[in-house]
Amino acid sequence: MGISPGWGWLLLPVCQALVVPREVSSRAGETLSLRCWYPRGYEAYNKYWCRGASRDSCRKVVETEGREAPRQRGRVSIQDNHIFCVVLLTVEDVSEADAGSYWCGVERMGRDLMEPVTVRVVPAKPQPCEGENQPRSSPLASSPGGPALSALVPSAVLLSLLAAAG
């Protein structure tokens, strides 16, 4: 069975542009990771993440310099995987100040390949203040008879149920 002439386009690389999620979110204090896929043929090109409302006002945050080795700049790191044609961006200890418009970019002659990503940061889960709404001791220590007795009570109940059923 041969390939129909109308299906020849399936043999072409599907990805001719960058592919990134339009929006990602993270909780403040956590680590944000996102991926940017690029077309075959751009493996050795410099990839970067930049921040700004438009592609022309975008300032580079971190870049690969065309290598696969991870590069780090403060809390932000970037790594290029040439086999899977994907760039991984990681931001550690995300803060609400990190929210905004970012771009995944591939440097090339003429106009760079660039796609926008919106980063949203939700506030961290509130932590109770020390001593506020917290038990004074562990639940096991406060049970009558201590941990040993509290572990035996469910076993004794189970045994008496089994005896009644049998």
mmCIF file of C-alpha atoms in Angstrom:
data_model
loop_
_atom_site.group_PDB
_atom_site.id
_atom_site.type_symbol
_atom_site.label_atom_id
_atom_site.label_comp_id
_atom_site.label_asym_id
_atom_site.label_seq_id
_atom_site.Cartn_x
_atom_site.Cartn_y
_atom_site.Cartn_z
ATOM 1 C CA MET A 1 0.000 0.000 0.000
ATOM 2 C CA GLY A 2 1.555 3.308 -1.080
ATOM 3 C CA ILE A 3 1.092 6.799 0.310
ATOM 4 C CA SER A 4 -1.612 8.786 -1.443
ATOM 5 C CA PRO A 5 -0.227 11.950 -3.104
ATOM 6 C CA GLY A 6 -2.688 14.015 -1.069
ATOM 7 C CA TRP A 7 -1.076 12.843 2.179
ATOM 8 C CA GLY A 8 2.510 13.878 1.379
ATOM 9 C CA TRP A 9 2.262 16.834 3.775
ATOM 10 C CA LEU A 10 2.266 14.359 6.685
ATOM 11 C CA LEU A 11 5.918 13.605 5.972
ATOM 12 C CA LEU A 12 6.938 17.229 6.536
ATOM 13 C CA PRO A 13 7.925 18.377 10.016
ATOM 14 C CA VAL A 14 4.708 19.342 11.757
ATOM 15 C CA CYS A 15 6.294 22.018 13.924
ATOM 16 C CA GLN A 16 7.393 24.999 11.843
ATOM 17 C CA ALA A 17 7.149 27.486 14.719
ATOM 18 C CA LEU A 18 7.738 27.628 18.441
ATOM 19 C CA VAL A 19 5.197 25.860 20.634
ATOM 20 C CA VAL A 20 4.647 27.127 24.181
ATOM 21 C CA PRO A 21 1.685 27.227 26.527
ATOM 22 C CA ARG A 22 -0.128 30.559 26.286
ATOM 23 C CA GLU A 23 -0.316 30.797 30.065
ATOM 24 C CA VAL A 24 1.296 29.085 33.059
ATOM 25 C CA SER A 25 0.753 29.614 36.743
ATOM 26 C CA SER A 26 2.542 28.811 39.953
ATOM 27 C CA ARG A 27 2.063 29.452 43.638
ATOM 28 C CA ALA A 28 4.430 31.981 45.230
ATOM 29 C CA GLY A 29 7.397 30.236 46.840
ATOM 30 C CA GLU A 30 7.208 27.194 44.547
ATOM 31 C CA THR A 31 9.209 26.313 41.418
ATOM 32 C CA LEU A 32 7.785 27.133 38.003
ATOM 33 C CA SER A 33 8.806 25.016 35.004
ATOM 34 C CA LEU A 34 7.737 25.470 31.430
ATOM 35 C CA ARG A 35 8.782 24.100 28.064
ATOM 36 C CA CYS A 36 9.206 25.665 24.647
ATOM 37 C CA TRP A 37 9.458 23.340 21.615
ATOM 38 C CA TYR A 38 11.268 24.537 18.488
ATOM 39 C CA PRO A 39 11.527 23.190 14.916
ATOM 40 C CA ARG A 40 14.261 20.749 13.840
ATOM 41 C CA GLY A 41 17.238 22.531 12.358
ATOM 42 C CA TYR A 42 17.533 25.081 15.180
ATOM 43 C CA GLU A 43 19.348 22.822 17.654
ATOM 44 C CA ALA A 44 22.626 24.810 17.627
ATOM 45 C CA TYR A 45 20.942 28.235 17.705
ATOM 46 C CA ASN A 46 20.828 30.411 20.825
ATOM 47 C CA LYS A 47 17.520 30.089 22.698
ATOM 48 C CA TYR A 48 16.393 32.546 25.324
ATOM 49 C CA TRP A 49 13.615 33.701 27.630
ATOM 50 C CA CYS A 50 12.934 37.379 27.745
ATOM 51 C CA ARG A 51 10.468 39.539 29.606
ATOM 52 C CA GLY A 52 8.365 42.352 28.204
ATOM 53 C CA ALA A 53 4.970 43.278 26.835
ATOM 54 C CA SER A 54 6.103 43.060 23.194
ATOM 55 C CA ARG A 55 8.763 41.219 21.243
ATOM 56 C CA ASP A 56 10.527 44.521 20.522
ATOM 57 C CA SER A 57 10.715 45.660 24.165
ATOM 58 C CA CYS A 58 11.647 42.241 25.526
ATOM 59 C CA ARG A 59 14.734 42.022 27.803
ATOM 60 C CA LYS A 60 16.610 38.697 27.982
ATOM 61 C CA VAL A 61 16.376 36.953 31.338
ATOM 62 C CA VAL A 62 18.498 33.892 30.504
ATOM 63 C CA GLU A 63 19.918 32.267 27.331
ATOM 64 C CA THR A 64 21.546 29.012 26.188
ATOM 65 C CA GLU A 65 24.326 30.393 23.977
ATOM 66 C CA GLY A 66 23.538 27.489 21.607
ATOM 67 C CA ARG A 67 24.624 24.809 24.093
ATOM 68 C CA GLU A 68 22.773 22.016 25.874
ATOM 69 C CA ALA A 69 24.473 22.637 29.223
ATOM 70 C CA PRO A 70 22.126 24.256 31.749
ATOM 71 C CA ARG A 71 22.685 27.954 32.343
ATOM 72 C CA GLN A 72 21.580 29.759 35.455
ATOM 73 C CA ARG A 73 21.076 33.409 36.278
ATOM 74 C CA GLY A 74 19.925 33.929 39.842
ATOM 75 C CA ARG A 75 16.723 31.947 40.437
ATOM 76 C CA VAL A 76 16.183 31.353 36.708
ATOM 77 C CA SER A 77 17.717 28.532 34.671
ATOM 78 C CA ILE A 78 17.422 27.379 31.071
ATOM 79 C CA GLN A 79 18.356 24.108 29.419
ATOM 80 C CA ASP A 80 18.166 23.103 25.758
ATOM 81 C CA ASN A 81 17.598 19.479 24.746
ATOM 82 C CA HIS A 82 18.745 19.069 21.123
ATOM 83 C CA ILE A 83 17.316 15.541 20.806
ATOM 84 C CA PHE A 84 13.739 16.559 21.640
ATOM 85 C CA CYS A 85 14.051 20.166 20.367
ATOM 86 C CA VAL A 86 12.777 21.610 23.623
ATOM 87 C CA VAL A 87 13.965 24.364 25.942
ATOM 88 C CA LEU A 88 13.161 24.094 29.653
ATOM 89 C CA LEU A 89 12.846 27.228 31.768
ATOM 90 C CA THR A 90 12.835 26.904 35.559
ATOM 91 C CA VAL A 91 12.183 29.710 38.046
ATOM 92 C CA GLU A 92 12.835 28.820 41.681
ATOM 93 C CA ASP A 93 11.063 30.452 44.621
ATOM 94 C CA VAL A 94 8.574 32.265 42.387
ATOM 95 C CA SER A 95 7.281 35.575 43.703
ATOM 96 C CA GLU A 96 4.339 37.718 42.641
ATOM 97 C CA ALA A 97 6.881 40.091 41.056
ATOM 98 C CA ASP A 98 7.710 37.321 38.544
ATOM 99 C CA ALA A 99 4.197 37.492 37.040
ATOM 100 C CA GLY A 100 3.937 39.046 33.601
ATOM 101 C CA SER A 101 4.626 38.603 29.894
ATOM 102 C CA TYR A 102 7.553 36.486 28.756
ATOM 103 C CA TRP A 103 8.757 35.249 25.382
ATOM 104 C CA CYS A 104 10.503 32.082 24.283
ATOM 105 C CA GLY A 105 12.930 33.030 21.543
ATOM 106 C CA VAL A 106 15.320 31.476 19.044
ATOM 107 C CA GLU A 107 17.984 33.848 17.722
ATOM 108 C CA ARG A 108 18.390 33.710 13.957
ATOM 109 C CA MET A 109 19.242 35.899 10.988
ATOM 110 C CA GLY A 110 16.481 38.385 10.342
ATOM 111 C CA ARG A 111 13.589 38.267 12.785
ATOM 112 C CA ASP A 112 13.938 35.865 15.749
ATOM 113 C CA LEU A 113 11.383 33.114 16.266
ATOM 114 C CA MET A 114 9.401 34.240 19.326
ATOM 115 C CA GLU A 115 6.232 33.143 21.106
ATOM 116 C CA PRO A 116 4.610 34.816 24.150
ATOM 117 C CA VAL A 117 3.820 33.176 27.497
ATOM 118 C CA THR A 118 1.869 34.797 30.323
ATOM 119 C CA VAL A 119 3.093 33.855 33.797
ATOM 120 C CA ARG A 120 0.590 34.129 36.649
ATOM 121 C CA VAL A 121 1.589 33.794 40.294
ATOM 122 C CA VAL A 122 -1.002 33.024 42.942
ATOM 123 C CA PRO A 123 -0.293 33.979 46.566
ATOM 124 C CA ALA A 124 1.303 31.361 48.791
ATOM 125 C CA LYS A 125 -0.920 29.353 51.116
ATOM 126 C CA PRO A 126 -1.182 31.255 54.381
ATOM 127 C CA GLN A 127 0.872 29.664 57.140
ATOM 128 C CA PRO A 128 -0.582 29.774 60.664
ATOM 129 C CA CYS A 129 1.367 31.917 63.073
ATOM 130 C CA GLU A 130 3.368 30.004 65.640
ATOM 131 C CA GLY A 131 1.172 28.948 68.530
ATOM 132 C CA GLU A 132 -2.006 29.985 66.694
ATOM 133 C CA ASN A 133 -4.531 27.200 66.004
ATOM 134 C CA GLN A 134 -1.901 24.520 66.504
ATOM 135 C CA PRO A 135 -2.151 21.546 68.876
ATOM 136 C CA ARG A 136 0.172 21.818 71.845
ATOM 137 C CA SER A 137 1.425 18.256 71.405
ATOM 138 C CA SER A 138 1.202 15.470 68.856
ATOM 139 C CA PRO A 139 -2.112 13.575 68.625
ATOM 140 C CA LEU A 140 -0.406 10.305 69.558
ATOM 141 C CA ALA A 141 1.056 11.700 72.760
ATOM 142 C CA SER A 142 -2.264 13.196 73.844
ATOM 143 C CA SER A 143 -4.288 9.977 73.462
ATOM 144 C CA PRO A 144 -5.020 8.186 76.753
ATOM 145 C CA GLY A 145 -2.431 5.517 77.380
ATOM 146 C CA GLY A 146 0.021 6.919 74.840
ATOM 147 C CA PRO A 147 0.843 5.625 71.348
ATOM 148 C CA ALA A 148 0.933 1.937 72.256
ATOM 149 C CA LEU A 149 -2.631 1.874 73.572
ATOM 150 C CA SER A 150 -4.017 3.951 70.690
ATOM 151 C CA ALA A 151 -2.503 1.464 68.227
ATOM 152 C CA LEU A 152 -4.000 -1.511 70.099
ATOM 153 C CA VAL A 153 -7.556 -0.172 70.362
ATOM 154 C CA PRO A 154 -8.397 -0.534 66.610
ATOM 155 C CA SER A 155 -6.912 -4.069 66.621
ATOM 156 C CA ALA A 156 -9.029 -5.094 69.635
ATOM 157 C CA VAL A 157 -12.180 -3.726 67.973
ATOM 158 C CA LEU A 158 -11.370 -5.613 64.756
ATOM 159 C CA LEU A 159 -10.767 -8.882 66.674
ATOM 160 C CA SER A 160 -14.051 -8.573 68.581
ATOM 161 C CA LEU A 161 -15.946 -7.943 65.314
ATOM 162 C CA LEU A 162 -14.328 -11.008 63.730
ATOM 163 C CA ALA A 163 -15.213 -13.142 66.768
ATOM 164 C CA ALA A 164 -18.830 -11.969 66.660
ATOM 165 C CA ALA A 165 -19.100 -12.716 62.952
ATOM 166 C CA GLY A 166 -17.499 -16.152 63.250
#
